[in-house]
């Protein structure tokens, strides 16, 4: 972190507060803990909350769960929630469901969703979509489909499409995407997941066609880095190095944050290209230089 970075300066102030004295209330503590968590200082964030007994209040508990998520400590997040006396709100449920997603605990996610239903939170988009995402990470795509059938919300449908993609159920993913579009919703996340489902299902031509129709036509949606990653996966499946390169150039033109994964996938497409292409558009020397350039660019990226 640069010394002139305002976020860094704020973190330094928080660290001084940890040493010098208590904070005023749980809301103030949650703000400070969030700043620490964003800098991956999740243990210090938890120390702040425990020291000031803020985990007894909803704002403090949510900040504690968020700190655990920042440290990829999903079991600790569940333990904090189980032991805390604070009331759970919709944010608590959505973050706990995200923790279940990290741990691929879809049965526990559905249990949390049932509990959320008792207090009126289950129909909230971010709660239901978090449950569908947890099912997807555990390849429990049938459970995600059931959630999508119950709640036709855009975010829930997109999460269910991604669940089908993870389970390599491209037909179900396309059916859900059709439902999403017929309901009048336009979802970049849902479209990207459908493209990825087709690519992983060896339907790379259909994947590239869907990417073009959803993201490259006039007034189309912005695919974001994850949408481009799905299109690059289709290029890798079909061995289309030139198209993959054009997507990388488009990512750079749009000034999207670099993603190591995109370069990994592009390199995979490159490796499927023949050593020599009749007509001479490439050569072994050119290929060697290109892959070195890609590898160097890849090393400068951080995965998202």
PDB file of C-alpha atoms in Angstrom:
ATOM      1  CA  UNK A   1       0.000   0.000   0.000  1.00  0.00           C
ATOM      2  CA  UNK A   2       1.295   3.439  -0.881  1.00  0.00           C
ATOM      3  CA  UNK A   3       1.802   5.820   2.021  1.00  0.00           C
ATOM      4  CA  UNK A   4      -0.158   8.530   0.144  1.00  0.00           C
ATOM      5  CA  UNK A   5      -3.138   6.215  -0.421  1.00  0.00           C
ATOM      6  CA  UNK A   6      -6.155   7.544   1.580  1.00  0.00           C
ATOM      7  CA  UNK A   7      -7.292   3.993   2.342  1.00  0.00           C
ATOM      8  CA  UNK A   8      -3.835   3.197   3.726  1.00  0.00           C
ATOM      9  CA  UNK A   9      -3.878   6.323   5.875  1.00  0.00           C
ATOM     10  CA  UNK A  10      -7.269   5.351   7.268  1.00  0.00           C
ATOM     11  CA  UNK A  11      -6.044   1.841   8.055  1.00  0.00           C
ATOM     12  CA  UNK A  12      -3.107   3.346   9.965  1.00  0.00           C
ATOM     13  CA  UNK A  13      -5.575   5.421  12.008  1.00  0.00           C
ATOM     14  CA  UNK A  14      -7.618   2.308  12.760  1.00  0.00           C
ATOM     15  CA  UNK A  15      -4.493   0.482  13.885  1.00  0.00           C
ATOM     16  CA  UNK A  16      -3.680   3.352  16.235  1.00  0.00           C
ATOM     17  CA  UNK A  17      -7.202   3.153  17.654  1.00  0.00           C
ATOM     18  CA  UNK A  18      -6.636  -0.529  18.352  1.00  0.00           C
ATOM     19  CA  UNK A  19      -3.629   0.374  20.456  1.00  0.00           C
ATOM     20  CA  UNK A  20      -4.840   3.537  22.139  1.00  0.00           C
ATOM     21  CA  UNK A  21      -8.453   3.127  23.119  1.00  0.00           C
ATOM     22  CA  UNK A  22     -12.017   1.870  22.545  1.00  0.00           C
ATOM     23  CA  UNK A  23     -14.303   3.012  19.756  1.00  0.00           C
ATOM     24  CA  UNK A  24     -17.634   4.695  20.423  1.00  0.00           C
ATOM     25  CA  UNK A  25     -20.180   2.231  18.970  1.00  0.00           C
ATOM     26  CA  UNK A  26     -20.659  -0.865  16.798  1.00  0.00           C
ATOM     27  CA  UNK A  27     -21.356   1.173  13.660  1.00  0.00           C
ATOM     28  CA  UNK A  28     -18.032   2.980  14.018  1.00  0.00           C
ATOM     29  CA  UNK A  29     -16.319  -0.328  14.698  1.00  0.00           C
ATOM     30  CA  UNK A  30     -17.910  -1.888  11.607  1.00  0.00           C
ATOM     31  CA  UNK A  31     -16.556   0.899   9.393  1.00  0.00           C
ATOM     32  CA  UNK A  32     -13.050   0.466  10.792  1.00  0.00           C
ATOM     33  CA  UNK A  33     -13.220  -3.338  10.511  1.00  0.00           C
ATOM     34  CA  UNK A  34     -14.376  -3.061   6.895  1.00  0.00           C
ATOM     35  CA  UNK A  35     -11.359  -0.877   6.072  1.00  0.00           C
ATOM     36  CA  UNK A  36      -9.027  -3.464   7.608  1.00  0.00           C
ATOM     37  CA  UNK A  37     -10.788  -6.315   5.797  1.00  0.00           C
ATOM     38  CA  UNK A  38     -10.386  -4.596   2.428  1.00  0.00           C
ATOM     39  CA  UNK A  39      -6.642  -4.652   3.026  1.00  0.00           C
ATOM     40  CA  UNK A  40      -6.747  -8.362   3.949  1.00  0.00           C
ATOM     41  CA  UNK A  41      -6.088  -7.501   7.609  1.00  0.00           C
ATOM     42  CA  UNK A  42      -8.986  -9.690   8.693  1.00  0.00           C
ATOM     43  CA  UNK A  43      -7.394 -10.846  11.956  1.00  0.00           C
ATOM     44  CA  UNK A  44      -6.903  -7.252  13.076  1.00  0.00           C
ATOM     45  CA  UNK A  45     -10.504  -6.501  12.101  1.00  0.00           C
ATOM     46  CA  UNK A  46     -11.751  -9.356  14.295  1.00  0.00           C
ATOM     47  CA  UNK A  47      -9.463  -8.252  17.130  1.00  0.00           C
ATOM     48  CA  UNK A  48     -11.018  -4.785  16.975  1.00  0.00           C
ATOM     49  CA  UNK A  49     -14.553  -6.158  17.109  1.00  0.00           C
ATOM     50  CA  UNK A  50     -13.843  -8.648  19.908  1.00  0.00           C
ATOM     51  CA  UNK A  51     -11.900  -6.127  22.021  1.00  0.00           C
ATOM     52  CA  UNK A  52     -14.801  -3.661  21.914  1.00  0.00           C
ATOM     53  CA  UNK A  53     -17.506  -6.355  22.294  1.00  0.00           C
ATOM     54  CA  UNK A  54     -19.154  -5.247  19.046  1.00  0.00           C
ATOM     55  CA  UNK A  55     -20.015  -8.811  18.007  1.00  0.00           C
ATOM     56  CA  UNK A  56     -22.977  -8.568  20.369  1.00  0.00           C
ATOM     57  CA  UNK A  57     -24.647  -6.137  17.942  1.00  0.00           C
ATOM     58  CA  UNK A  58     -25.863  -6.796  14.406  1.00  0.00           C
ATOM     59  CA  UNK A  59     -23.552  -4.258  12.733  1.00  0.00           C
ATOM     60  CA  UNK A  60     -20.539  -5.696  14.544  1.00  0.00           C
ATOM     61  CA  UNK A  61     -21.506  -9.301  13.780  1.00  0.00           C
ATOM     62  CA  UNK A  62     -21.875  -8.505  10.080  1.00  0.00           C
ATOM     63  CA  UNK A  63     -18.475  -6.813  10.102  1.00  0.00           C
ATOM     64  CA  UNK A  64     -16.985  -9.897  11.784  1.00  0.00           C
ATOM     65  CA  UNK A  65     -18.447 -12.257   9.176  1.00  0.00           C
ATOM     66  CA  UNK A  66     -17.146  -9.950   6.450  1.00  0.00           C
ATOM     67  CA  UNK A  67     -13.664 -10.086   8.008  1.00  0.00           C
ATOM     68  CA  UNK A  68     -13.786 -13.887   7.962  1.00  0.00           C
ATOM     69  CA  UNK A  69     -14.787 -13.811   4.308  1.00  0.00           C
ATOM     70  CA  UNK A  70     -11.835 -11.533   3.536  1.00  0.00           C
ATOM     71  CA  UNK A  71      -9.571 -14.143   5.129  1.00  0.00           C
ATOM     72  CA  UNK A  72     -11.347 -17.073   3.421  1.00  0.00           C
ATOM     73  CA  UNK A  73     -12.273 -18.379   6.878  1.00  0.00           C
ATOM     74  CA  UNK A  74     -15.773 -19.600   6.110  1.00  0.00           C
ATOM     75  CA  UNK A  75     -15.953 -22.034   9.039  1.00  0.00           C
ATOM     76  CA  UNK A  76     -14.980 -19.263  11.444  1.00  0.00           C
ATOM     77  CA  UNK A  77     -17.707 -17.041   9.947  1.00  0.00           C
ATOM     78  CA  UNK A  78     -20.320 -19.712  10.671  1.00  0.00           C
ATOM     79  CA  UNK A  79     -18.940 -20.192  14.191  1.00  0.00           C
ATOM     80  CA  UNK A  80     -19.136 -16.444  14.912  1.00  0.00           C
ATOM     81  CA  UNK A  81     -22.755 -16.336  13.817  1.00  0.00           C
ATOM     82  CA  UNK A  82     -23.672 -19.419  15.856  1.00  0.00           C
ATOM     83  CA  UNK A  83     -22.089 -18.050  19.030  1.00  0.00           C
ATOM     84  CA  UNK A  84     -23.207 -14.424  18.687  1.00  0.00           C
ATOM     85  CA  UNK A  85     -26.188 -13.102  20.600  1.00  0.00           C
ATOM     86  CA  UNK A  86     -26.821 -10.367  18.025  1.00  0.00           C
ATOM     87  CA  UNK A  87     -29.978 -10.366  15.908  1.00  0.00           C
ATOM     88  CA  UNK A  88     -29.457 -11.499  12.328  1.00  0.00           C
ATOM     89  CA  UNK A  89     -30.653  -9.225   9.541  1.00  0.00           C
ATOM     90  CA  UNK A  90     -30.852  -9.726   5.753  1.00  0.00           C
ATOM     91  CA  UNK A  91     -27.170  -8.788   5.375  1.00  0.00           C
ATOM     92  CA  UNK A  92     -26.218 -11.436   7.941  1.00  0.00           C
ATOM     93  CA  UNK A  93     -28.114 -14.127   6.065  1.00  0.00           C
ATOM     94  CA  UNK A  94     -26.675 -13.174   2.674  1.00  0.00           C
ATOM     95  CA  UNK A  95     -23.095 -13.190   4.041  1.00  0.00           C
ATOM     96  CA  UNK A  96     -23.605 -16.520   5.799  1.00  0.00           C
ATOM     97  CA  UNK A  97     -24.958 -17.975   2.566  1.00  0.00           C
ATOM     98  CA  UNK A  98     -21.858 -16.646   0.813  1.00  0.00           C
ATOM     99  CA  UNK A  99     -19.766 -18.411   3.474  1.00  0.00           C
ATOM    100  CA  UNK A 100     -21.646 -21.633   2.718  1.00  0.00           C
ATOM    101  CA  UNK A 101     -20.857 -21.064  -0.934  1.00  0.00           C
ATOM    102  CA  UNK A 102     -17.147 -20.849  -0.146  1.00  0.00           C
ATOM    103  CA  UNK A 103     -17.346 -24.129   1.712  1.00  0.00           C
ATOM    104  CA  UNK A 104     -19.659 -25.827  -0.800  1.00  0.00           C
ATOM    105  CA  UNK A 105     -22.133 -26.482   2.031  1.00  0.00           C
ATOM    106  CA  UNK A 106     -25.339 -26.321   0.068  1.00  0.00           C
ATOM    107  CA  UNK A 107     -27.440 -28.248   2.611  1.00  0.00           C
ATOM    108  CA  UNK A 108     -26.500 -25.711   5.293  1.00  0.00           C
ATOM    109  CA  UNK A 109     -27.238 -22.900   2.824  1.00  0.00           C
ATOM    110  CA  UNK A 110     -30.763 -24.219   2.301  1.00  0.00           C
ATOM    111  CA  UNK A 111     -31.205 -24.467   6.068  1.00  0.00           C
ATOM    112  CA  UNK A 112     -30.196 -20.810   6.413  1.00  0.00           C
ATOM    113  CA  UNK A 113     -32.636 -19.952   3.631  1.00  0.00           C
ATOM    114  CA  UNK A 114     -35.456 -21.730   5.481  1.00  0.00           C
ATOM    115  CA  UNK A 115     -34.570 -19.765   8.619  1.00  0.00           C
ATOM    116  CA  UNK A 116     -34.535 -16.554   6.590  1.00  0.00           C
ATOM    117  CA  UNK A 117     -38.008 -17.380   5.313  1.00  0.00           C
ATOM    118  CA  UNK A 118     -39.336 -17.487   8.890  1.00  0.00           C
ATOM    119  CA  UNK A 119     -38.267 -13.889   9.449  1.00  0.00           C
ATOM    120  CA  UNK A 120     -39.260 -12.588   6.017  1.00  0.00           C
ATOM    121  CA  UNK A 121     -35.854 -12.307   4.342  1.00  0.00           C
ATOM    122  CA  UNK A 122     -35.862 -15.301   1.992  1.00  0.00           C
ATOM    123  CA  UNK A 123     -37.514 -13.445  -0.900  1.00  0.00           C
ATOM    124  CA  UNK A 124     -34.884 -10.702  -0.936  1.00  0.00           C
ATOM    125  CA  UNK A 125     -32.811 -10.966  -4.104  1.00  0.00           C
ATOM    126  CA  UNK A 126     -29.366 -11.008  -2.505  1.00  0.00           C
ATOM    127  CA  UNK A 127     -30.426 -13.687  -0.001  1.00  0.00           C
ATOM    128  CA  UNK A 128     -31.988 -16.079  -2.527  1.00  0.00           C
ATOM    129  CA  UNK A 129     -29.225 -15.588  -5.100  1.00  0.00           C
ATOM    130  CA  UNK A 130     -26.582 -16.291  -2.447  1.00  0.00           C
ATOM    131  CA  UNK A 131     -28.354 -19.579  -1.680  1.00  0.00           C
ATOM    132  CA  UNK A 132     -28.449 -20.505  -5.385  1.00  0.00           C
ATOM    133  CA  UNK A 133     -24.755 -19.666  -5.660  1.00  0.00           C
ATOM    134  CA  UNK A 134     -23.963 -21.940  -2.705  1.00  0.00           C
ATOM    135  CA  UNK A 135     -25.844 -24.765  -4.413  1.00  0.00           C
ATOM    136  CA  UNK A 136     -23.915 -24.100  -7.613  1.00  0.00           C
ATOM    137  CA  UNK A 137     -20.502 -24.279  -5.990  1.00  0.00           C
ATOM    138  CA  UNK A 138     -21.453 -27.664  -4.554  1.00  0.00           C
ATOM    139  CA  UNK A 139     -22.721 -28.853  -7.967  1.00  0.00           C
ATOM    140  CA  UNK A 140     -26.199 -29.173  -6.448  1.00  0.00           C
ATOM    141  CA  UNK A 141     -27.698 -27.735  -9.601  1.00  0.00           C
ATOM    142  CA  UNK A 142     -31.108 -29.360  -9.075  1.00  0.00           C
ATOM    143  CA  UNK A 143     -31.495 -27.449  -5.803  1.00  0.00           C
ATOM    144  CA  UNK A 144     -30.516 -24.230  -7.587  1.00  0.00           C
ATOM    145  CA  UNK A 145     -33.147 -24.956 -10.259  1.00  0.00           C
ATOM    146  CA  UNK A 146     -35.775 -25.368  -7.554  1.00  0.00           C
ATOM    147  CA  UNK A 147     -34.849 -21.971  -6.107  1.00  0.00           C
ATOM    148  CA  UNK A 148     -35.069 -20.395  -9.567  1.00  0.00           C
ATOM    149  CA  UNK A 149     -38.493 -21.967 -10.148  1.00  0.00           C
ATOM    150  CA  UNK A 150     -39.733 -20.502  -6.864  1.00  0.00           C
ATOM    151  CA  UNK A 151     -38.192 -17.060  -7.307  1.00  0.00           C
ATOM    152  CA  UNK A 152     -37.908 -15.695 -10.865  1.00  0.00           C
ATOM    153  CA  UNK A 153     -35.730 -12.792  -9.710  1.00  0.00           C
ATOM    154  CA  UNK A 154     -32.934 -11.785 -12.146  1.00  0.00           C
ATOM    155  CA  UNK A 155     -30.105 -12.396  -9.662  1.00  0.00           C
ATOM    156  CA  UNK A 156     -31.513 -15.794  -8.611  1.00  0.00           C
ATOM    157  CA  UNK A 157     -31.891 -16.938 -12.219  1.00  0.00           C
ATOM    158  CA  UNK A 158     -28.336 -15.802 -13.010  1.00  0.00           C
ATOM    159  CA  UNK A 159     -26.987 -17.721 -10.007  1.00  0.00           C
ATOM    160  CA  UNK A 160     -28.946 -20.830 -11.040  1.00  0.00           C
ATOM    161  CA  UNK A 161     -27.547 -20.576 -14.597  1.00  0.00           C
ATOM    162  CA  UNK A 162     -24.064 -20.488 -13.097  1.00  0.00           C
ATOM    163  CA  UNK A 163     -24.949 -23.531 -10.961  1.00  0.00           C
ATOM    164  CA  UNK A 164     -25.873 -25.434 -14.135  1.00  0.00           C
ATOM    165  CA  UNK A 165     -22.646 -24.272 -15.741  1.00  0.00           C
ATOM    166  CA  UNK A 166     -20.595 -25.644 -12.838  1.00  0.00           C
ATOM    167  CA  UNK A 167     -22.418 -28.980 -13.122  1.00  0.00           C
ATOM    168  CA  UNK A 168     -21.853 -29.026 -16.923  1.00  0.00           C
ATOM    169  CA  UNK A 169     -25.604 -28.974 -17.535  1.00  0.00           C
ATOM    170  CA  UNK A 170     -25.573 -26.656 -20.532  1.00  0.00           C
ATOM    171  CA  UNK A 171     -29.087 -27.576 -21.700  1.00  0.00           C
ATOM    172  CA  UNK A 172     -30.549 -26.580 -18.336  1.00  0.00           C
ATOM    173  CA  UNK A 173     -28.437 -23.412 -18.342  1.00  0.00           C
ATOM    174  CA  UNK A 174     -29.802 -22.401 -21.753  1.00  0.00           C
ATOM    175  CA  UNK A 175     -33.370 -23.150 -20.678  1.00  0.00           C
ATOM    176  CA  UNK A 176     -32.940 -20.910 -17.636  1.00  0.00           C
ATOM    177  CA  UNK A 177     -31.370 -18.186 -19.761  1.00  0.00           C
ATOM    178  CA  UNK A 178     -34.422 -18.354 -22.032  1.00  0.00           C
ATOM    179  CA  UNK A 179     -36.630 -17.919 -18.974  1.00  0.00           C
ATOM    180  CA  UNK A 180     -34.523 -14.955 -17.896  1.00  0.00           C
ATOM    181  CA  UNK A 181     -34.887 -13.250 -21.274  1.00  0.00           C
ATOM    182  CA  UNK A 182     -38.591 -14.024 -21.665  1.00  0.00           C
ATOM    183  CA  UNK A 183     -39.248 -12.354 -18.320  1.00  0.00           C
ATOM    184  CA  UNK A 184     -37.835  -9.126 -19.728  1.00  0.00           C
ATOM    185  CA  UNK A 185     -34.624  -9.150 -17.675  1.00  0.00           C
ATOM    186  CA  UNK A 186     -31.196  -8.434 -19.142  1.00  0.00           C
ATOM    187  CA  UNK A 187     -28.437  -9.864 -16.997  1.00  0.00           C
ATOM    188  CA  UNK A 188     -24.747  -9.704 -17.873  1.00  0.00           C
ATOM    189  CA  UNK A 189     -24.022 -12.299 -15.174  1.00  0.00           C
ATOM    190  CA  UNK A 190     -26.684 -14.672 -16.526  1.00  0.00           C
ATOM    191  CA  UNK A 191     -25.561 -14.264 -20.130  1.00  0.00           C
ATOM    192  CA  UNK A 192     -21.918 -14.788 -19.170  1.00  0.00           C
ATOM    193  CA  UNK A 193     -22.791 -17.931 -17.233  1.00  0.00           C
ATOM    194  CA  UNK A 194     -24.760 -19.263 -20.214  1.00  0.00           C
ATOM    195  CA  UNK A 195     -21.795 -18.596 -22.545  1.00  0.00           C
ATOM    196  CA  UNK A 196     -19.505 -20.396 -20.110  1.00  0.00           C
ATOM    197  CA  UNK A 197     -21.932 -23.334 -19.796  1.00  0.00           C
ATOM    198  CA  UNK A 198     -21.909 -23.790 -23.575  1.00  0.00           C
ATOM    199  CA  UNK A 199     -18.119 -23.522 -23.718  1.00  0.00           C
ATOM    200  CA  UNK A 200     -17.658 -26.126 -20.998  1.00  0.00           C
ATOM    201  CA  UNK A 201     -20.208 -28.334 -22.756  1.00  0.00           C
ATOM    202  CA  UNK A 202     -18.109 -28.381 -25.952  1.00  0.00           C
ATOM    203  CA  UNK A 203     -20.624 -26.100 -27.683  1.00  0.00           C
ATOM    204  CA  UNK A 204     -18.052 -23.406 -28.394  1.00  0.00           C
ATOM    205  CA  UNK A 205     -19.632 -22.175 -31.663  1.00  0.00           C
ATOM    206  CA  UNK A 206     -22.953 -21.578 -29.917  1.00  0.00           C
ATOM    207  CA  UNK A 207     -21.093 -19.958 -27.026  1.00  0.00           C
ATOM    208  CA  UNK A 208     -19.374 -17.423 -29.285  1.00  0.00           C
ATOM    209  CA  UNK A 209     -22.649 -16.736 -31.119  1.00  0.00           C
ATOM    210  CA  UNK A 210     -24.415 -16.080 -27.807  1.00  0.00           C
ATOM    211  CA  UNK A 211     -21.586 -13.813 -26.642  1.00  0.00           C
ATOM    212  CA  UNK A 212     -21.854 -11.802 -29.862  1.00  0.00           C
ATOM    213  CA  UNK A 213     -25.633 -11.496 -29.675  1.00  0.00           C
ATOM    214  CA  UNK A 214     -25.671 -10.455 -26.018  1.00  0.00           C
ATOM    215  CA  UNK A 215     -22.509  -8.387 -25.682  1.00  0.00           C
ATOM    216  CA  UNK A 216     -21.240  -7.193 -29.075  1.00  0.00           C
ATOM    217  CA  UNK A 217     -24.291  -5.906 -30.910  1.00  0.00           C
ATOM    218  CA  UNK A 218     -25.464  -2.305 -30.753  1.00  0.00           C
ATOM    219  CA  UNK A 219     -26.764  -1.268 -27.298  1.00  0.00           C
ATOM    220  CA  UNK A 220     -25.566  -4.596 -25.894  1.00  0.00           C
ATOM    221  CA  UNK A 221     -24.642  -5.191 -22.261  1.00  0.00           C
ATOM    222  CA  UNK A 222     -21.150  -4.805 -20.863  1.00  0.00           C
ATOM    223  CA  UNK A 223     -19.785  -8.341 -20.354  1.00  0.00           C
ATOM    224  CA  UNK A 224     -17.260  -7.369 -17.714  1.00  0.00           C
ATOM    225  CA  UNK A 225     -14.134  -9.413 -17.141  1.00  0.00           C
ATOM    226  CA  UNK A 226     -16.107 -12.566 -16.271  1.00  0.00           C
ATOM    227  CA  UNK A 227     -18.081 -12.394 -19.506  1.00  0.00           C
ATOM    228  CA  UNK A 228     -14.870 -12.073 -21.497  1.00  0.00           C
ATOM    229  CA  UNK A 229     -13.418 -15.019 -19.573  1.00  0.00           C
ATOM    230  CA  UNK A 230     -16.403 -17.120 -20.686  1.00  0.00           C
ATOM    231  CA  UNK A 231     -15.885 -16.101 -24.323  1.00  0.00           C
ATOM    232  CA  UNK A 232     -12.172 -16.870 -24.068  1.00  0.00           C
ATOM    233  CA  UNK A 233     -13.077 -20.310 -22.721  1.00  0.00           C
ATOM    234  CA  UNK A 234     -15.101 -20.899 -25.881  1.00  0.00           C
ATOM    235  CA  UNK A 235     -12.093 -19.819 -27.957  1.00  0.00           C
ATOM    236  CA  UNK A 236      -9.906 -22.277 -26.066  1.00  0.00           C
ATOM    237  CA  UNK A 237     -12.414 -25.088 -26.615  1.00  0.00           C
ATOM    238  CA  UNK A 238     -12.415 -24.405 -30.357  1.00  0.00           C
ATOM    239  CA  UNK A 239      -8.693 -23.599 -30.611  1.00  0.00           C
ATOM    240  CA  UNK A 240      -9.432 -20.085 -31.932  1.00  0.00           C
ATOM    241  CA  UNK A 241      -6.261 -18.219 -31.050  1.00  0.00           C
ATOM    242  CA  UNK A 242      -6.995 -15.210 -33.286  1.00  0.00           C
ATOM    243  CA  UNK A 243     -10.436 -14.594 -31.781  1.00  0.00           C
ATOM    244  CA  UNK A 244      -8.991 -14.993 -28.273  1.00  0.00           C
ATOM    245  CA  UNK A 245      -6.363 -12.381 -29.067  1.00  0.00           C
ATOM    246  CA  UNK A 246      -9.036  -9.971 -30.299  1.00  0.00           C
ATOM    247  CA  UNK A 247     -10.932 -10.437 -27.021  1.00  0.00           C
ATOM    248  CA  UNK A 248      -7.772  -9.646 -25.027  1.00  0.00           C
ATOM    249  CA  UNK A 249      -7.328  -6.484 -27.082  1.00  0.00           C
ATOM    250  CA  UNK A 250     -10.972  -5.556 -26.416  1.00  0.00           C
ATOM    251  CA  UNK A 251     -10.450  -6.067 -22.674  1.00  0.00           C
ATOM    252  CA  UNK A 252      -7.511  -3.671 -22.827  1.00  0.00           C
ATOM    253  CA  UNK A 253      -9.434  -1.172 -24.967  1.00  0.00           C
ATOM    254  CA  UNK A 254     -12.259  -1.101 -22.428  1.00  0.00           C
ATOM    255  CA  UNK A 255      -9.703  -0.594 -19.636  1.00  0.00           C
ATOM    256  CA  UNK A 256     -11.087  -3.479 -17.628  1.00  0.00           C
ATOM    257  CA  UNK A 257      -8.945  -4.612 -14.680  1.00  0.00           C
ATOM    258  CA  UNK A 258      -6.466  -7.251 -15.897  1.00  0.00           C
ATOM    259  CA  UNK A 259      -7.243 -10.818 -14.913  1.00  0.00           C
ATOM    260  CA  UNK A 260      -4.606 -13.561 -14.904  1.00  0.00           C
ATOM    261  CA  UNK A 261      -7.293 -16.144 -15.662  1.00  0.00           C
ATOM    262  CA  UNK A 262      -8.066 -14.539 -19.038  1.00  0.00           C
ATOM    263  CA  UNK A 263      -4.435 -14.839 -20.108  1.00  0.00           C
ATOM    264  CA  UNK A 264      -4.333 -18.441 -18.880  1.00  0.00           C
ATOM    265  CA  UNK A 265      -7.343 -19.297 -21.056  1.00  0.00           C
ATOM    266  CA  UNK A 266      -5.908 -17.425 -24.054  1.00  0.00           C
ATOM    267  CA  UNK A 267      -2.674 -19.387 -23.686  1.00  0.00           C
ATOM    268  CA  UNK A 268      -4.736 -22.573 -23.698  1.00  0.00           C
ATOM    269  CA  UNK A 269      -6.274 -21.504 -27.023  1.00  0.00           C
ATOM    270  CA  UNK A 270      -2.806 -20.705 -28.340  1.00  0.00           C
ATOM    271  CA  UNK A 271      -1.467 -24.143 -27.486  1.00  0.00           C
ATOM    272  CA  UNK A 272      -4.177 -25.781 -29.582  1.00  0.00           C
ATOM    273  CA  UNK A 273      -3.085 -23.892 -32.703  1.00  0.00           C
ATOM    274  CA  UNK A 274      -1.035 -25.860 -35.262  1.00  0.00           C
ATOM    275  CA  UNK A 275       2.692 -25.131 -35.381  1.00  0.00           C
ATOM    276  CA  UNK A 276       2.393 -23.838 -38.943  1.00  0.00           C
ATOM    277  CA  UNK A 277      -0.677 -22.452 -40.639  1.00  0.00           C
ATOM    278  CA  UNK A 278      -0.811 -22.886 -44.391  1.00  0.00           C
ATOM    279  CA  UNK A 279      -0.667 -19.468 -45.999  1.00  0.00           C
ATOM    280  CA  UNK A 280       1.964 -18.275 -43.555  1.00  0.00           C
ATOM    281  CA  UNK A 281       0.029 -15.929 -41.265  1.00  0.00           C
ATOM    282  CA  UNK A 282       2.208 -17.175 -38.427  1.00  0.00           C
ATOM    283  CA  UNK A 283       5.547 -18.866 -37.838  1.00  0.00           C
ATOM    284  CA  UNK A 284       7.270 -20.710 -34.979  1.00  0.00           C
ATOM    285  CA  UNK A 285       9.303 -17.581 -34.195  1.00  0.00           C
ATOM    286  CA  UNK A 286       6.208 -15.385 -34.093  1.00  0.00           C
ATOM    287  CA  UNK A 287       4.418 -17.927 -31.932  1.00  0.00           C
ATOM    288  CA  UNK A 288       7.302 -18.058 -29.478  1.00  0.00           C
ATOM    289  CA  UNK A 289       7.338 -14.279 -29.142  1.00  0.00           C
ATOM    290  CA  UNK A 290       3.562 -14.142 -28.740  1.00  0.00           C
ATOM    291  CA  UNK A 291       3.435 -16.708 -25.977  1.00  0.00           C
ATOM    292  CA  UNK A 292       6.288 -14.998 -24.120  1.00  0.00           C
ATOM    293  CA  UNK A 293       4.411 -11.703 -24.323  1.00  0.00           C
ATOM    294  CA  UNK A 294       1.211 -13.323 -23.056  1.00  0.00           C
ATOM    295  CA  UNK A 295       3.040 -15.055 -20.213  1.00  0.00           C
ATOM    296  CA  UNK A 296       4.664 -11.797 -19.149  1.00  0.00           C
ATOM    297  CA  UNK A 297       1.343  -9.945 -19.240  1.00  0.00           C
ATOM    298  CA  UNK A 298      -0.288 -12.781 -17.311  1.00  0.00           C
ATOM    299  CA  UNK A 299       2.294 -12.528 -14.503  1.00  0.00           C
ATOM    300  CA  UNK A 300       1.501  -8.834 -14.086  1.00  0.00           C
ATOM    301  CA  UNK A 301      -2.164  -9.617 -13.374  1.00  0.00           C
ATOM    302  CA  UNK A 302      -3.940 -10.558 -10.183  1.00  0.00           C
ATOM    303  CA  UNK A 303      -6.907 -12.948 -10.397  1.00  0.00           C
ATOM    304  CA  UNK A 304     -10.328 -11.565  -9.526  1.00  0.00           C
TER     305      UNK A 304
END
